[in-house]
């Protein structure tokens, strides 16, 4: 095996697949799900789409609500049986007690928190700290307001908000004339004045990246429609 790349196929912030690459073609029929565990959880199956019996195999895990975020920290993939996977000539893959993984999953929003810096309600200079499913290492100068999804009608980060990396998170500093409703909790209601929620655009215009260079994307699995996390906190207006 030459690589094992972690994937979050449904972008809910949890790993649910691993892309394996071998140094030669392998027999699809020789793979057994119970031989591949992820943090102790047995694989649910495989995706052999593409060329049959090639060097690429995707291992799928139906249980993706594990305590494993989209980084490699805490990931523990093991191949438990050295008598199943084989190449096209019958040579077996040796048991691997701890596979070395590569992070191939995009960060997604986990939570966001508003701070009323001047205690006079949502206005210019107030901040929103956005926490992701793994530590960010880069926020590009080209990130714009359109990279932040605000599902409530008329909500706005204001004119010329700014974006920066702070403590591994994304800090948003509101621009002039923002419109947000911080009280309550976002529940998918889009009517103007409803509690505000936040998500990230599917493809941001600039880097909002983890250490592996994976760019953040929109979060699913929040339980809300449209998908977004609540902007927690209280303003003092």
Short mmCIF file of C-alpha atoms in Angstrom, two decimals:
data_model
loop_
_atom_site.label_atom_id
_atom_site.label_comp_id
_atom_site.label_asym_id
_atom_site.label_seq_id
_atom_site.Cartn_x
_atom_site.Cartn_y
_atom_site.Cartn_z
CA UNK A 1 0.00 0.00 0.00
CA UNK A 2 1.40 3.41 -0.97
CA UNK A 3 -1.20 5.75 0.55
CA UNK A 4 -4.42 5.97 2.57
CA UNK A 5 -6.31 9.24 2.28
CA UNK A 6 -9.14 10.12 4.67
CA UNK A 7 -12.40 11.42 3.17
CA UNK A 8 -15.54 13.09 4.48
CA UNK A 9 -17.90 12.26 1.63
CA UNK A 10 -20.97 13.96 3.09
CA UNK A 11 -19.08 16.97 4.54
CA UNK A 12 -20.55 16.60 8.01
CA UNK A 13 -17.18 16.92 9.73
CA UNK A 14 -16.59 13.19 10.28
CA UNK A 15 -14.53 10.70 8.29
CA UNK A 16 -16.61 8.12 6.42
CA UNK A 17 -14.23 6.73 3.79
CA UNK A 18 -10.57 6.03 3.10
CA UNK A 19 -9.03 5.98 -0.38
CA UNK A 20 -6.35 3.29 -0.64
CA UNK A 21 -3.69 3.25 -3.33
CA UNK A 22 -1.45 0.24 -3.93
CA UNK A 23 1.81 -0.08 -5.83
CA UNK A 24 0.20 -2.55 -8.24
CA UNK A 25 -3.24 -3.68 -9.32
CA UNK A 26 -5.24 -5.65 -6.78
CA UNK A 27 -8.16 -8.04 -7.02
CA UNK A 28 -11.42 -6.32 -6.03
CA UNK A 29 -12.93 -9.68 -5.10
CA UNK A 30 -10.24 -10.30 -2.48
CA UNK A 31 -11.35 -7.45 -0.20
CA UNK A 32 -13.33 -8.36 2.93
CA UNK A 33 -15.00 -5.50 4.84
CA UNK A 34 -14.47 -7.00 8.29
CA UNK A 35 -10.70 -6.95 7.74
CA UNK A 36 -10.59 -3.13 7.64
CA UNK A 37 -11.31 -1.23 10.84
CA UNK A 38 -11.43 2.49 11.53
CA UNK A 39 -10.91 3.34 15.19
CA UNK A 40 -12.30 -0.12 15.94
CA UNK A 41 -15.31 0.19 13.62
CA UNK A 42 -15.59 -2.40 10.87
CA UNK A 43 -15.89 -1.18 7.28
CA UNK A 44 -19.35 -1.35 5.74
CA UNK A 45 -18.14 -2.02 2.21
CA UNK A 46 -16.05 -0.81 -0.70
CA UNK A 47 -16.37 1.44 -3.72
CA UNK A 48 -14.67 -0.20 -6.71
CA UNK A 49 -16.01 2.33 -9.22
CA UNK A 50 -13.68 3.04 -12.10
CA UNK A 51 -11.47 0.36 -13.63
CA UNK A 52 -12.00 -3.09 -12.16
CA UNK A 53 -9.04 -4.65 -10.37
CA UNK A 54 -6.90 -1.51 -10.53
CA UNK A 55 -4.66 -0.07 -7.79
CA UNK A 56 -7.36 2.13 -6.20
CA UNK A 57 -9.96 1.08 -3.64
CA UNK A 58 -12.27 3.21 -1.48
CA UNK A 59 -13.15 1.73 1.92
CA UNK A 60 -16.54 2.88 3.21
CA UNK A 61 -17.67 3.28 6.82
CA UNK A 62 -21.39 3.56 7.48
CA UNK A 63 -20.75 4.82 11.02
CA UNK A 64 -19.37 8.30 10.46
CA UNK A 65 -20.33 9.92 13.75
CA UNK A 66 -17.13 8.73 15.41
CA UNK A 67 -14.94 10.89 17.60
CA UNK A 68 -12.71 11.50 14.60
CA UNK A 69 -12.79 14.88 12.91
CA UNK A 70 -11.54 15.69 9.43
CA UNK A 71 -7.86 15.69 10.41
CA UNK A 72 -5.60 12.65 10.80
CA UNK A 73 -5.41 13.19 14.57
CA UNK A 74 -6.92 10.18 16.33
CA UNK A 75 -7.49 8.21 13.13
CA UNK A 76 -6.53 4.56 13.47
CA UNK A 77 -7.03 2.39 10.40
CA UNK A 78 -5.93 -1.22 10.52
CA UNK A 79 -5.84 -4.14 8.07
CA UNK A 80 -6.40 -7.12 10.34
CA UNK A 81 -5.94 -10.09 8.05
CA UNK A 82 -2.88 -10.91 5.97
CA UNK A 83 -4.65 -13.68 4.06
CA UNK A 84 -7.27 -11.83 2.01
CA UNK A 85 -6.22 -8.84 -0.13
CA UNK A 86 -4.09 -9.99 -3.04
CA UNK A 87 -2.67 -8.77 -6.30
CA UNK A 88 -3.60 -10.25 -9.66
CA UNK A 89 -1.02 -13.01 -9.19
CA UNK A 90 -2.25 -14.20 -5.81
CA UNK A 91 0.37 -12.44 -3.65
CA UNK A 92 -1.08 -11.39 -0.30
CA UNK A 93 -1.01 -7.99 1.40
CA UNK A 94 0.63 -8.34 4.80
CA UNK A 95 -1.29 -7.37 7.94
CA UNK A 96 -0.99 -3.66 8.77
CA UNK A 97 -1.58 -2.86 12.45
CA UNK A 98 -1.63 0.89 11.97
CA UNK A 99 -2.05 2.41 8.51
CA UNK A 100 -0.34 5.77 7.93
CA UNK A 101 -3.08 8.16 6.82
CA UNK A 102 -3.14 11.38 4.80
CA UNK A 103 -5.70 14.11 5.40
CA UNK A 104 -7.91 14.47 2.31
CA UNK A 105 -11.02 15.86 4.02
CA UNK A 106 -12.13 19.48 3.88
CA UNK A 107 -12.70 21.40 7.12
CA UNK A 108 -16.35 22.26 7.81
CA UNK A 109 -17.95 24.59 10.34
CA UNK A 110 -18.64 23.11 13.77
CA UNK A 111 -19.72 26.23 15.67
CA UNK A 112 -19.61 30.01 15.61
CA UNK A 113 -19.64 32.58 18.39
CA UNK A 114 -20.40 36.30 18.22
CA UNK A 115 -18.72 38.88 20.46
CA UNK A 116 -20.25 42.32 20.97
CA UNK A 117 -16.94 44.14 21.27
CA UNK A 118 -18.39 47.53 22.20
CA UNK A 119 -21.56 46.26 23.96
CA UNK A 120 -23.98 48.24 21.80
CA UNK A 121 -25.45 45.56 19.54
CA UNK A 122 -24.26 44.11 16.25
CA UNK A 123 -22.24 46.76 14.46
CA UNK A 124 -18.91 47.42 12.78
CA UNK A 125 -15.93 45.93 14.60
CA UNK A 126 -17.83 43.15 16.38
CA UNK A 127 -16.48 39.66 15.73
CA UNK A 128 -17.62 36.14 14.92
CA UNK A 129 -15.18 33.30 15.67
CA UNK A 130 -15.85 30.26 13.51
CA UNK A 131 -14.59 26.86 14.70
CA UNK A 132 -14.01 24.10 12.15
CA UNK A 133 -13.78 20.32 12.26
CA UNK A 134 -10.01 20.67 12.35
CA UNK A 135 -7.47 23.41 12.93
CA UNK A 136 -7.08 25.94 10.15
CA UNK A 137 -3.59 27.07 9.14
CA UNK A 138 -4.39 29.58 6.38
CA UNK A 139 -7.02 32.22 5.63
CA UNK A 140 -6.35 33.97 2.34
CA UNK A 141 -6.49 37.71 1.78
CA UNK A 142 -9.01 37.10 -1.00
CA UNK A 143 -11.75 35.68 1.25
CA UNK A 144 -14.93 37.75 0.76
CA UNK A 145 -18.34 38.09 2.36
CA UNK A 146 -19.81 35.80 -0.30
CA UNK A 147 -17.73 32.94 1.08
CA UNK A 148 -19.90 33.04 4.20
CA UNK A 149 -23.44 31.75 3.79
CA UNK A 150 -26.08 33.53 5.88
CA UNK A 151 -29.41 31.74 5.27
CA UNK A 152 -31.71 34.21 7.05
CA UNK A 153 -33.21 36.78 4.70
CA UNK A 154 -31.57 40.23 4.86
CA UNK A 155 -28.74 39.04 7.14
CA UNK A 156 -25.43 40.67 6.31
CA UNK A 157 -21.87 40.90 7.62
CA UNK A 158 -21.94 44.59 6.74
CA UNK A 159 -19.91 46.54 4.18
CA UNK A 160 -16.27 45.48 3.92
CA UNK A 161 -16.02 42.84 6.65
CA UNK A 162 -12.59 41.31 7.20
CA UNK A 163 -11.42 37.74 7.64
CA UNK A 164 -8.37 36.43 9.49
CA UNK A 165 -6.80 33.35 11.01
CA UNK A 166 -6.90 33.39 14.80
CA UNK A 167 -5.93 30.45 17.00
CA UNK A 168 -6.64 27.92 14.28
CA UNK A 169 -10.10 29.36 13.66
CA UNK A 170 -11.63 31.90 11.28
CA UNK A 171 -12.29 35.31 12.79
CA UNK A 172 -14.82 37.51 11.00
CA UNK A 173 -14.79 41.20 11.87
CA UNK A 174 -18.08 42.80 10.90
CA UNK A 175 -18.17 45.68 8.45
CA UNK A 176 -20.35 48.77 8.50
CA UNK A 177 -24.09 48.24 8.94
CA UNK A 178 -24.31 44.50 9.59
CA UNK A 179 -27.68 42.82 10.01
CA UNK A 180 -27.70 39.85 12.39
CA UNK A 181 -30.05 38.49 15.04
CA UNK A 182 -27.90 36.90 17.71
CA UNK A 183 -30.52 36.03 20.33
CA UNK A 184 -32.24 32.66 20.20
CA UNK A 185 -30.97 29.75 18.12
CA UNK A 186 -30.95 29.25 14.37
CA UNK A 187 -33.42 26.49 13.40
CA UNK A 188 -33.70 26.86 9.64
CA UNK A 189 -36.25 29.69 9.71
CA UNK A 190 -35.33 32.15 6.96
CA UNK A 191 -37.74 35.00 7.65
CA UNK A 192 -35.97 38.32 8.20
CA UNK A 193 -35.25 38.90 11.88
CA UNK A 194 -35.02 35.19 12.73
CA UNK A 195 -32.05 33.90 14.72
CA UNK A 196 -28.95 34.00 12.54
CA UNK A 197 -27.04 31.00 11.24
CA UNK A 198 -23.80 30.60 9.32
CA UNK A 199 -22.15 28.23 6.89
CA UNK A 200 -19.28 28.31 4.40
CA UNK A 201 -19.71 28.44 0.63
CA UNK A 202 -19.13 25.20 -1.25
CA UNK A 203 -16.07 26.68 -2.97
CA UNK A 204 -14.60 29.74 -1.22
CA UNK A 205 -12.80 32.27 -3.41
CA UNK A 206 -9.55 31.97 -1.43
CA UNK A 207 -7.90 29.73 1.11
CA UNK A 208 -9.67 28.73 4.29
CA UNK A 209 -7.34 25.78 4.60
CA UNK A 210 -6.11 23.08 6.97
CA UNK A 211 -2.48 21.99 7.29
CA UNK A 212 -2.86 19.56 4.37
CA UNK A 213 -4.11 22.31 2.04
CA UNK A 214 -7.74 21.15 2.03
CA UNK A 215 -10.05 24.14 1.61
CA UNK A 216 -13.16 24.47 3.78
CA UNK A 217 -16.53 23.67 2.26
CA UNK A 218 -20.21 23.82 3.19
CA UNK A 219 -21.30 21.80 6.21
CA UNK A 220 -24.08 19.21 6.16
CA UNK A 221 -25.65 17.27 8.98
CA UNK A 222 -26.51 20.31 11.11
CA UNK A 223 -30.13 19.25 11.47
CA UNK A 224 -31.26 22.52 9.88
CA UNK A 225 -32.60 23.35 6.43
CA UNK A 226 -30.95 25.38 4.98
CA UNK A 227 -27.82 23.88 6.52
CA UNK A 228 -26.05 26.22 8.94
CA UNK A 229 -24.84 26.38 12.53
CA UNK A 230 -26.18 28.90 15.02
CA UNK A 231 -24.26 32.10 15.63
CA UNK A 232 -24.08 31.79 19.40
CA UNK A 233 -23.68 34.66 21.84
CA UNK A 234 -25.66 37.72 22.87
CA UNK A 235 -25.60 41.30 21.77
CA UNK A 236 -26.33 44.01 24.29
CA UNK A 237 -28.46 46.34 22.20
#
